[in-house]
Amino acid sequence: MDDTLGFDENAKKESSASEWQMGIHSALSMDNTSNRPPFQENLYVVPQKEILTNRRKISATLLETLSFYCCYTSTLSKIEILCMQQNNVNRFFWFYILNVICKSLPMTYVYIFLSIYAPDYHFFHPKMFPLCYGINLINVVTALFNVCMLVENTALYFSYVFSGLMYKTPWNRCVSDITEVNGYDYNCYNLSEFSKKFRVDNITHQKYFYSTSSNENFSLAQLEYFDNVLNEADSSYLHNMNIITLMLWIGAALLYKQIFKRYVWKILHYTHIALCGMFLMIFIHLALTYENADFQKIQTADEDQKKYLMNADFDLIAESMTAPPIVHIISARSKQEIKPNRNSAIIVTCNAIYYIFRASTSYLMKRYCENWIKGTIIHWNFGSYSHFYFWPIYFATLYFGDFLVLIFFALHGIADSCTFIIMFSCILESIVCEWSWMKPWRSILLMTMLYLIINHINSNGLIDNCFVCWTAVSTLAETIIIFWLYPLGRLVDDITFHYGITPTKLRVWSFIVLPIYYLIKASIIIHRLMELEESESTSNTRYSFVWQAFFLSLGAAYAFYYYVIKKKKSWIQLIKPAPEWGPKDLAAKQLRKQFDSRNYIGSQAPRILSRHLINKSDLKSYKLDIPYESVTRRATVQDEKET
């Protein structure tokens, strides 16, 4: 006899069959029957806690901001798209890629991260290292030189457009056949006559002009027109330039609030699309008509100096977004979801593709013009002003070229105008947020006065040289503060605390390489610029370092007064982050003080801190909300027929 421990299996089966038959249902299960949709509709993402702020938001989309970044890093105020006169394409390409990998990509990531980590501090350097408060003043001056260059180059675009409309492209014809400059007489020829000289004679280049074997000096109409523009030989041109510049400056001052609306962003975006389409058509035409033909390669007397200067690699300045802190402002005020990994990669990739594409198109255009003329086109100058004589030469060889060149310059002028308005607004926002007593109208008045002073004393390329020098120094100071003085370990801990995941080793290594790389490059840029000024007996930027040292000393004195004397804190506070630095949420800020990756062990850490890091490491949190209908619970099971 089997031991069943008191259980009868047959009785159990009979009991189950009698209680759970077809047609007999539990009243509880009947009451729980629901016609609601499936559970998937009740599954939703838990929104992250949003820190409210009183600051206005920028409603630009991702594509609109990408258009702005592309235009900002490729304006004439960023020194060189491609030095078409001296630079080698292979050298340009690899140097630019090196700049992108070693400097642009990691620095843009840091900008975007800091805009999320501490969105209220656009001038974040004194908060990270209070002793360097003077870097704020250096950034403001650098931003002022930046907008001064941009507004002048934008006015030059519109000046070409207005002159082309009123005088029917005057750069395609000579004003006079014989002209005297610096005691030299030279003949001016239009494009077809100019090309004939290279086909029938051996040409050299002496001083400012081309010279034949019979010592005839001559030049090209487009070059002569640009010389008159650059040297302000015509008083009417100078008057028109001043009017256009004044209108652009007043317009930016009146429209500075438009950065928070979408009108300026939309105009810039669609203009940039039209400009890309025009460059694409030009590139296709140049690729189809390209031929590697022989032509007279003419050397100049200062060829060694040009090569020496070009080794400074001024394209590094083009990727600088330090002053004003544009990436930080736009990312911190954006209504879109910001992810540093994704956004930094997209921004830098788009900038690089657009920059290299324009550089390649410019190079092909230069080769096309020289093949058409059968000789080297020489007009050496500091900066990208070759833009204003190479492109008119190119369009002069095409059907409807007079019309196309006006569209080309007009699109550039509109894009740079919108870029100038956004930059102007970013400077105002950063100043007003840092110094609350500086109202917008006061900032506009101060910037206008400083611009008038700089424009009045501008000589021998003062604005251009100072922009290079101040941008190199301000960006170098920024990298030293963030990666060395902050220091790097604290920055990595900030990223780990904010996202709950330690950055990859590759990203950390890029943070280590960046300050070393930029220190070397900035030193080369400044050294070559000083050599150029000494060779030309100019002293435009020799006192820049004195002013920068003065601003740093003044800022250090103010920081000592504010923290040590006024706040009664220890002098240690001057070399550690400010108390207000960090997350805006007070609870998160307290948790950040407890977190140190060197000592953090998840199982031994405070529960609140470990829970915070776990929640941050999750990409998204989901919540399942199942609404139940009201039911009446019963203890007995009834037959459906009886009810």
XYZ file of C-alpha atoms in Angstrom:
643
model
C 0.000 0.000 0.000
C 1.390 3.351 -1.091
C 1.795 6.019 1.488
C -0.181 9.033 0.210
C 0.193 10.989 3.435
C -3.560 11.395 3.685
C -4.159 12.714 0.172
C -6.493 10.946 -2.230
C -5.626 11.757 -5.865
C -8.988 10.525 -7.222
C -10.927 12.686 -4.796
C -8.814 15.672 -5.805
C -9.571 15.165 -9.515
C -13.301 14.787 -8.887
C -13.382 17.920 -6.759
C -11.559 19.891 -9.469
C -13.901 18.622 -12.174
C -17.006 19.559 -10.208
C -15.822 23.068 -9.348
C -14.224 24.193 -12.642
C -16.523 23.158 -15.456
C -17.325 24.901 -18.716
C -19.913 27.578 -18.136
C -18.994 28.153 -14.513
C -16.912 31.281 -13.877
C -15.641 33.064 -10.884
C -17.579 36.181 -10.065
C -14.293 37.848 -9.266
C -12.903 37.057 -12.712
C -16.141 38.260 -14.331
C -15.923 41.568 -12.525
C -12.288 41.971 -13.622
C -13.101 41.526 -17.305
C -12.033 44.778 -19.059
C -12.346 46.143 -22.573
C -9.383 48.503 -22.176
C -6.581 48.539 -24.787
C -3.512 46.310 -24.352
C -0.909 47.122 -21.738
C 1.552 48.623 -24.236
C -0.387 51.876 -24.286
C -0.012 52.151 -20.531
C 3.779 51.819 -20.750
C 5.446 55.203 -20.979
C 8.817 56.805 -20.356
C 9.220 58.535 -17.044
C 10.256 62.127 -17.825
C 13.468 63.240 -16.228
C 13.343 65.918 -13.616
C 13.724 69.244 -15.375
C 15.414 72.138 -13.640
C 13.296 75.211 -14.218
C 15.013 78.422 -15.245
C 13.878 81.946 -15.943
C 16.208 82.323 -18.912
C 14.758 82.381 -22.380
C 15.023 79.317 -24.574
C 16.298 79.100 -28.140
C 13.742 77.353 -30.323
C 16.116 76.490 -33.185
C 16.069 72.931 -34.491
C 19.125 70.704 -34.788
C 19.446 71.320 -38.541
C 19.228 75.082 -38.038
C 21.954 75.047 -35.397
C 24.121 72.874 -37.663
C 23.736 75.454 -40.431
C 24.879 78.138 -38.019
C 27.944 76.183 -36.881
C 28.933 75.494 -40.494
C 28.615 79.167 -41.412
C 30.361 80.319 -38.242
C 33.445 78.166 -38.780
C 33.730 79.057 -42.483
C 33.280 82.828 -42.493
C 36.087 85.077 -43.653
C 36.499 86.182 -40.055
C 37.812 82.688 -39.272
C 40.968 83.500 -41.294
C 41.155 80.817 -44.015
C 38.796 78.408 -45.714
C 41.774 77.348 -47.749
C 44.825 79.484 -48.367
C 44.427 79.216 -52.120
C 47.537 81.232 -52.825
C 50.173 79.437 -50.759
C 48.767 76.321 -49.147
C 49.155 72.751 -50.302
C 45.943 70.737 -50.446
C 47.413 67.574 -48.909
C 48.960 69.550 -46.089
C 45.722 71.426 -45.501
C 43.636 68.241 -45.438
C 45.779 66.305 -42.974
C 46.388 69.293 -40.716
C 42.674 69.945 -40.588
C 41.866 66.313 -39.782
C 44.517 66.407 -37.051
C 42.923 69.549 -35.612
C 39.491 67.940 -35.653
C 40.619 64.764 -33.878
C 42.966 66.312 -31.323
C 41.162 69.557 -30.573
C 37.713 70.131 -32.065
C 35.989 66.857 -31.195
C 36.979 66.594 -27.494
C 36.566 70.335 -26.899
C 33.082 70.439 -28.422
C 32.108 67.489 -26.231
C 33.293 69.381 -23.145
C 31.402 72.526 -24.204
C 28.143 70.621 -24.624
C 28.608 68.657 -21.399
C 29.237 71.821 -19.383
C 26.154 73.416 -20.939
C 24.107 70.565 -19.410
C 26.061 70.254 -16.175
C 26.116 73.989 -15.359
C 23.784 75.752 -17.835
C 23.638 79.055 -15.953
C 27.334 79.912 -16.263
C 28.277 80.795 -19.837
C 31.607 82.160 -18.598
C 32.350 78.984 -16.664
C 36.131 79.296 -16.284
C 36.147 81.479 -13.101
C 33.663 79.074 -11.513
C 36.031 76.179 -12.142
C 39.163 78.100 -11.071
C 38.245 81.432 -9.376
C 41.767 82.856 -9.519
C 41.460 83.130 -13.316
C 38.558 85.570 -13.194
C 40.370 87.795 -15.689
C 39.767 85.264 -18.467
C 36.236 86.705 -18.657
C 37.616 90.062 -19.766
C 39.932 88.389 -22.288
C 36.997 86.461 -23.753
C 34.924 89.632 -24.104
C 37.750 91.432 -25.936
C 38.330 88.408 -28.184
C 34.626 88.233 -29.001
C 34.672 91.933 -29.855
C 37.536 91.452 -32.334
C 35.616 88.510 -33.793
C 32.429 90.475 -34.457
C 34.436 93.448 -35.759
C 36.045 91.244 -38.392
C 32.764 89.570 -39.252
C 30.815 92.806 -39.707
C 33.529 94.290 -41.938
C 33.707 91.200 -44.148
C 29.911 91.047 -44.346
C 29.848 94.692 -45.385
C 32.423 93.851 -48.064
C 30.082 91.206 -49.506
C 27.187 93.650 -49.706
C 29.463 96.340 -51.127
C 30.355 94.032 -54.015
C 26.663 93.257 -54.554
C 25.594 96.916 -54.580
C 28.511 97.946 -56.805
C 27.714 95.096 -59.181
C 24.076 96.171 -59.433
C 24.739 99.890 -59.815
C 27.859 99.797 -62.005
C 27.364 96.422 -63.766
C 30.194 94.370 -62.240
C 32.940 97.025 -62.386
C 35.625 94.511 -61.360
C 35.524 92.937 -64.841
C 36.891 96.056 -66.539
C 39.725 98.489 -65.904
C 39.120 102.027 -64.717
C 42.133 103.315 -66.659
C 44.692 101.705 -68.948
C 47.772 103.060 -67.163
C 48.000 103.536 -63.395
C 50.802 104.640 -61.085
C 51.283 103.018 -57.678
C 54.279 103.623 -55.388
C 56.255 105.129 -58.267
C 55.571 102.210 -60.638
C 53.544 102.526 -63.830
C 51.545 99.494 -64.879
C 48.939 98.598 -67.468
C 45.575 97.144 -66.549
C 44.038 94.414 -68.729
C 40.744 92.600 -68.673
C 40.679 88.819 -68.367
C 41.031 87.906 -72.052
C 43.855 90.409 -72.680
C 45.565 89.351 -69.468
C 45.608 85.675 -70.509
C 47.145 86.548 -73.902
C 50.247 87.906 -72.160
C 50.982 84.485 -70.650
C 50.552 82.730 -73.973
C 53.076 84.842 -75.887
C 55.723 85.818 -73.314
C 57.605 84.656 -70.229
C 56.157 86.440 -67.223
C 57.765 87.244 -63.877
C 56.398 88.939 -60.777
C 58.114 92.056 -59.427
C 56.892 93.871 -56.332
C 53.149 94.274 -56.868
C 52.814 93.535 -60.588
C 53.484 91.066 -63.360
C 56.314 91.926 -65.714
C 57.110 90.859 -69.273
C 60.548 90.304 -70.790
C 60.331 93.870 -72.154
C 59.821 95.208 -68.586
C 56.166 96.028 -69.089
C 54.310 95.993 -65.767
C 50.691 94.910 -65.907
C 47.894 93.599 -63.728
C 44.394 92.144 -63.936
C 41.151 94.128 -63.664
C 39.816 92.004 -60.775
C 43.067 92.442 -58.852
C 43.139 96.180 -59.456
C 39.547 96.586 -58.294
C 40.277 94.643 -55.135
C 43.401 96.755 -54.508
C 41.286 99.887 -54.689
C 38.793 98.332 -52.280
C 41.452 97.086 -49.874
C 43.452 100.316 -49.883
C 40.296 102.471 -49.741
C 41.495 104.450 -52.723
C 37.974 105.595 -53.568
C 36.325 107.880 -50.999
C 32.850 106.939 -52.218
C 33.609 103.270 -51.564
C 34.764 104.090 -48.021
C 31.578 106.072 -47.467
C 29.419 103.182 -48.681
C 31.301 100.688 -46.521
C 30.767 102.817 -43.414
C 27.041 103.092 -44.139
C 26.668 99.326 -44.657
C 28.677 98.549 -41.518
C 26.618 100.990 -39.454
C 23.365 99.489 -40.738
C 24.526 95.964 -39.905
C 25.598 96.983 -36.401
C 22.347 98.834 -35.674
C 20.337 95.941 -37.107
C 22.109 93.428 -34.859
C 21.529 95.665 -31.832
C 17.802 95.986 -32.581
C 17.333 92.306 -33.429
C 19.335 90.774 -30.593
C 16.186 89.154 -29.151
C 15.568 87.349 -32.445
C 17.986 84.642 -31.358
C 15.153 83.304 -29.185
C 12.796 83.213 -32.158
C 13.095 81.172 -35.318
C 13.111 83.885 -37.987
C 16.869 84.458 -38.059
C 17.569 80.742 -37.737
C 15.234 79.868 -40.607
C 16.701 82.548 -42.895
C 20.212 81.319 -42.123
C 19.230 77.677 -42.638
C 17.591 78.167 -46.043
C 20.355 80.511 -47.186
C 22.921 77.915 -46.193
C 21.032 75.247 -48.156
C 21.014 77.509 -51.231
C 24.729 78.190 -50.766
C 25.477 74.456 -50.495
C 23.480 73.845 -53.673
C 25.429 76.519 -55.514
C 28.758 75.113 -54.315
C 27.653 71.643 -55.394
C 26.858 72.834 -58.927
C 30.185 74.682 -59.071
C 32.014 71.570 -57.866
C 30.359 69.420 -60.544
C 31.284 71.947 -63.242
C 34.885 72.153 -62.043
C 35.198 68.365 -61.792
C 33.893 67.895 -65.333
C 36.134 70.593 -66.824
C 39.241 69.828 -64.763
C 42.459 69.243 -66.651
C 45.952 68.935 -65.313
C 47.442 71.276 -67.908
C 50.807 72.995 -67.756
C 50.976 76.727 -67.134
C 53.605 79.245 -66.111
C 54.343 78.812 -62.405
C 55.547 82.201 -61.270
C 57.535 82.562 -58.060
C 57.603 85.657 -55.881
C 60.434 87.238 -53.962
C 58.838 86.548 -50.572
C 58.051 82.881 -51.192
C 60.075 81.703 -48.184
C 58.247 84.099 -45.892
C 54.885 82.843 -47.140
C 55.793 79.204 -46.508
C 57.106 80.122 -43.075
C 53.897 81.909 -42.188
C 51.612 79.210 -43.554
C 53.248 76.613 -41.298
C 51.466 78.356 -38.434
C 48.286 76.597 -39.570
C 45.744 79.336 -38.987
C 42.955 76.884 -39.812
C 43.144 75.888 -36.160
C 41.495 79.214 -35.333
C 38.510 78.358 -37.521
C 37.425 75.581 -35.173
C 37.679 77.768 -32.062
C 34.317 78.500 -30.432
C 35.717 80.048 -27.262
C 34.758 83.690 -27.457
C 31.889 84.121 -27.269
C 31.038 80.687 -25.778
C 28.620 79.957 -28.605
C 28.277 76.197 -28.155
C 27.627 76.584 -24.423
C 24.963 79.262 -24.913
C 23.087 77.547 -27.740
C 23.175 74.121 -26.059
C 22.221 75.439 -22.616
C 19.239 77.392 -24.000
C 18.096 74.812 -26.530
C 14.637 73.246 -26.353
C 15.926 70.120 -28.071
C 17.302 67.074 -26.273
C 21.050 67.508 -25.901
C 23.418 64.542 -25.738
C 27.130 65.439 -25.697
C 28.260 62.243 -27.453
C 25.777 62.563 -30.286
C 25.681 66.336 -30.662
C 29.442 66.877 -30.549
C 30.020 64.177 -33.167
C 27.310 65.598 -35.445
C 28.520 69.196 -35.114
C 32.193 68.436 -35.739
C 31.453 66.004 -38.582
C 29.150 68.457 -40.373
C 31.649 71.279 -39.930
C 34.488 69.130 -41.248
C 32.544 67.899 -44.283
C 31.373 71.390 -45.192
C 34.779 72.948 -44.540
C 36.697 70.381 -46.603
C 34.078 70.475 -49.360
C 34.395 74.251 -49.664
C 38.166 74.016 -49.517
C 38.220 71.418 -52.297
C 35.874 73.516 -54.418
C 38.010 76.598 -53.850
C 41.154 74.713 -54.822
C 39.577 73.364 -58.019
C 38.345 76.853 -58.827
C 41.866 78.237 -58.391
C 43.305 75.580 -60.713
C 40.533 76.256 -63.230
C 41.311 79.989 -63.281
C 45.051 79.436 -63.621
C 44.524 76.901 -66.412
C 42.290 79.381 -68.188
C 44.873 82.168 -67.868
C 47.876 79.830 -68.350
C 49.699 81.373 -65.417
C 49.826 81.671 -61.642
C 47.523 84.288 -60.134
C 49.475 86.157 -57.458
C 48.052 88.629 -55.003
C 49.363 87.708 -51.592
C 47.542 89.034 -48.561
C 46.920 88.007 -44.996
C 43.561 86.274 -44.692
C 40.967 84.931 -47.079
C 40.521 88.076 -49.137
C 41.460 86.065 -52.214
C 37.760 85.204 -52.030
C 37.018 88.597 -53.614
C 39.134 88.274 -56.738
C 39.337 84.545 -57.468
C 35.576 84.034 -57.606
C 34.955 87.071 -59.857
C 37.636 85.682 -62.193
C 35.922 82.294 -62.221
C 32.430 83.658 -62.883
C 33.791 85.946 -65.616
C 34.558 82.827 -67.681
C 30.946 81.552 -67.539
C 27.761 82.441 -69.355
C 25.552 84.637 -67.147
C 28.586 84.997 -64.893
C 27.743 88.618 -64.066
C 24.411 87.459 -62.653
C 25.771 84.381 -60.861
C 28.528 86.264 -59.067
C 25.968 88.667 -57.580
C 23.879 85.751 -56.310
C 27.023 84.124 -54.917
C 28.083 87.204 -52.948
C 24.496 87.977 -51.876
C 24.051 84.503 -50.368
C 27.328 84.876 -48.484
C 26.271 88.310 -47.261
C 22.890 87.082 -45.982
C 24.418 84.034 -44.267
C 27.124 86.136 -42.610
C 24.551 88.753 -41.549
C 22.486 86.129 -39.725
C 25.667 84.683 -38.224
C 26.661 88.153 -37.047
C 23.254 88.735 -35.418
C 23.455 85.414 -33.547
C 27.046 86.061 -32.444
C 26.137 89.574 -31.309
C 23.231 88.177 -29.278
C 25.442 85.488 -27.730
C 27.908 88.113 -26.541
C 25.112 90.169 -25.003
C 23.626 87.137 -23.257
C 26.963 86.039 -21.824
C 27.737 89.553 -20.551
C 24.288 90.123 -19.037
C 24.273 86.693 -17.356
C 27.740 87.203 -15.859
C 27.250 90.814 -14.753
C 23.593 91.462 -13.945
C 24.155 95.216 -13.634
C 25.159 95.310 -17.315
C 21.765 95.730 -18.915
C 21.458 94.917 -22.643
C 21.370 98.576 -23.661
C 24.502 99.287 -21.630
C 26.307 96.349 -23.206
C 25.266 97.473 -26.693
C 26.448 101.010 -26.002
C 29.789 99.801 -24.613
C 30.396 97.435 -27.542
C 29.538 100.176 -30.033
C 31.960 102.619 -28.420
C 34.763 100.046 -28.372
C 34.108 99.152 -32.005
C 34.295 102.806 -33.063
C 37.593 103.198 -31.212
C 39.074 100.047 -32.768
C 37.832 100.999 -36.226
C 39.316 104.478 -35.874
C 42.804 103.268 -34.937
C 42.735 100.268 -37.289
C 45.953 100.223 -39.299
C 48.130 97.527 -40.870
C 45.517 94.860 -40.190
C 45.113 95.591 -36.479
C 41.783 93.770 -36.145
C 42.977 90.723 -38.114
C 46.227 90.335 -36.195
C 44.643 90.972 -32.799
C 41.896 88.479 -33.538
C 44.455 85.754 -34.256
C 46.543 86.598 -31.200
C 43.678 87.004 -28.721
C 41.809 83.929 -29.975
C 44.907 81.755 -29.691
C 45.624 82.989 -26.150
C 42.026 82.792 -24.900
C 41.558 79.261 -26.251
C 44.897 78.196 -24.784
C 43.953 79.648 -21.389
C 40.621 77.855 -21.577
C 42.206 74.452 -22.237
C 44.736 74.928 -19.429
C 41.995 75.866 -16.938
C 39.657 72.999 -17.857
C 42.164 70.154 -18.195
C 45.042 71.142 -15.910
C 43.938 73.627 -13.256
C 40.419 72.265 -12.662
C 41.864 69.471 -13.050
C 41.195 66.606 -15.478
C 40.322 64.066 -12.773
C 37.576 66.294 -11.409
C 36.184 66.805 -14.920
C 36.037 63.036 -15.459
C 34.266 62.677 -12.098
C 31.737 65.329 -13.159
C 30.965 63.377 -16.318
C 30.740 60.107 -14.371
C 28.450 61.618 -11.743
C 26.160 63.218 -14.325
C 25.772 60.127 -16.523
C 26.501 57.343 -14.028
C 29.074 55.854 -16.421
C 32.798 56.542 -16.602
C 33.937 58.042 -19.948
C 35.729 55.687 -22.286
C 39.508 55.462 -22.149
C 39.728 56.894 -25.660
C 37.840 60.011 -24.594
C 39.966 60.410 -21.470
C 43.118 60.094 -23.582
C 41.776 62.764 -25.941
C 41.382 65.037 -22.898
C 45.039 64.393 -22.033
C 46.315 65.056 -25.562
C 44.216 68.175 -26.210
C 46.012 70.756 -23.970
C 49.450 69.500 -25.020
C 48.532 69.652 -28.698
C 46.979 73.098 -28.494
C 49.851 74.450 -26.410
C 52.257 73.515 -29.207
C 50.009 74.856 -31.986
C 49.171 78.117 -30.219
C 52.865 78.731 -29.532
C 53.655 78.232 -33.224
C 50.835 80.556 -34.300
C 51.886 83.350 -31.945
C 55.588 82.936 -32.777
C 54.987 83.095 -36.533
C 52.698 86.093 -36.131
C 55.353 87.932 -34.133
C 57.961 87.088 -36.781
C 55.695 88.516 -39.472
C 55.187 91.748 -37.552
C 58.913 92.160 -36.933
C 59.701 91.615 -40.614
C 57.134 94.230 -41.620
C 58.073 96.648 -38.816
C 54.576 96.666 -37.373
C 53.599 96.709 -33.721
C 49.915 95.881 -33.880
C 49.813 93.049 -31.372
C 53.010 93.548 -29.391
C 51.065 95.081 -26.530
C 48.347 92.425 -26.627
C 50.228 90.264 -24.137
C 50.621 93.246 -21.817
C 46.863 93.843 -21.873
C 46.154 90.147 -21.358
C 48.515 90.015 -18.375
C 46.828 93.139 -16.993
C 43.361 91.579 -17.303
C 44.521 88.364 -15.605
C 46.111 90.335 -12.753
C 43.017 92.496 -12.368
C 40.807 89.408 -12.281
C 43.028 87.696 -9.707
C 42.899 90.791 -7.481
C 39.111 90.895 -7.726
C 38.837 87.182 -6.902
C 41.051 87.672 -3.831
C 38.906 90.593 -2.662
C 35.616 88.786 -3.282
C 36.406 85.420 -1.683
C 39.030 86.218 0.960
C 38.096 89.722 2.117
C 34.376 90.000 1.402
C 33.262 86.369 1.865
C 35.807 85.670 4.650
C 36.915 82.404 3.046
C 40.324 80.774 3.024
C 42.741 81.525 0.210
C 42.336 77.866 -0.803
C 38.996 78.901 -2.277
C 40.904 80.752 -5.018
C 42.220 77.504 -6.498
C 39.224 75.209 -6.054
C 35.787 75.395 -7.726
C 33.392 78.067 -6.550
C 30.673 76.937 -4.094
C 27.936 77.614 -6.651
C 29.635 75.507 -9.329
C 27.957 72.254 -10.268
C 24.427 70.973 -10.769
C 21.670 73.488 -10.210
C 19.621 71.035 -8.147
C 20.663 71.363 -4.503
C 20.261 67.655 -3.725
C 22.401 66.672 -6.719
C 25.016 69.240 -5.719
C 25.260 67.701 -2.235
C 25.614 64.231 -3.725
C 28.375 65.474 -6.032
C 30.399 66.537 -2.991
C 30.206 62.965 -1.683
C 31.285 61.354 -4.946
C 34.921 60.552 -5.666
C 35.665 57.888 -8.259
C 38.939 56.998 -6.522
C 37.120 55.883 -3.364
C 33.682 55.010 -4.698
C 32.518 51.415 -4.182
C 28.914 50.858 -5.120
C 28.155 48.354 -2.351
C 29.663 50.580 0.352
C 28.486 53.985 -0.887
C 25.507 55.775 0.662
C 22.248 54.430 -0.695
C 21.107 57.778 -2.075
C 24.377 58.283 -3.974
C 24.459 54.774 -5.446
C 20.774 55.015 -6.403
C 21.470 58.345 -8.124
C 24.312 56.856 -10.184
C 22.243 53.786 -11.087
C 19.347 55.952 -12.250
C 21.701 58.125 -14.294
C 23.307 55.104 -15.945
C 19.926 53.877 -17.237
C 19.214 55.278 -20.651
C 15.483 55.565 -19.988
C 13.154 54.725 -17.131
C 9.784 53.177 -17.900
C 6.629 53.051 -15.844
C 3.773 50.582 -16.267
C 0.448 52.079 -15.251
C -2.451 49.564 -15.375
C -5.732 51.162 -14.273
C -8.017 48.520 -12.745
C -11.790 48.875 -12.723
C -13.670 48.749 -9.461
C -14.550 45.156 -8.456
C -16.632 43.466 -5.790
C -14.736 40.681 -4.112
C -16.689 37.505 -3.263
C -15.594 34.517 -1.263
C -17.790 31.969 -3.088
C -17.882 30.706 -6.639
C -21.310 30.908 -8.232
C -22.774 29.255 -11.270
C -23.405 31.734 -14.079
C -26.889 30.249 -14.664
C -27.841 30.809 -11.036
C -26.941 34.474 -11.226
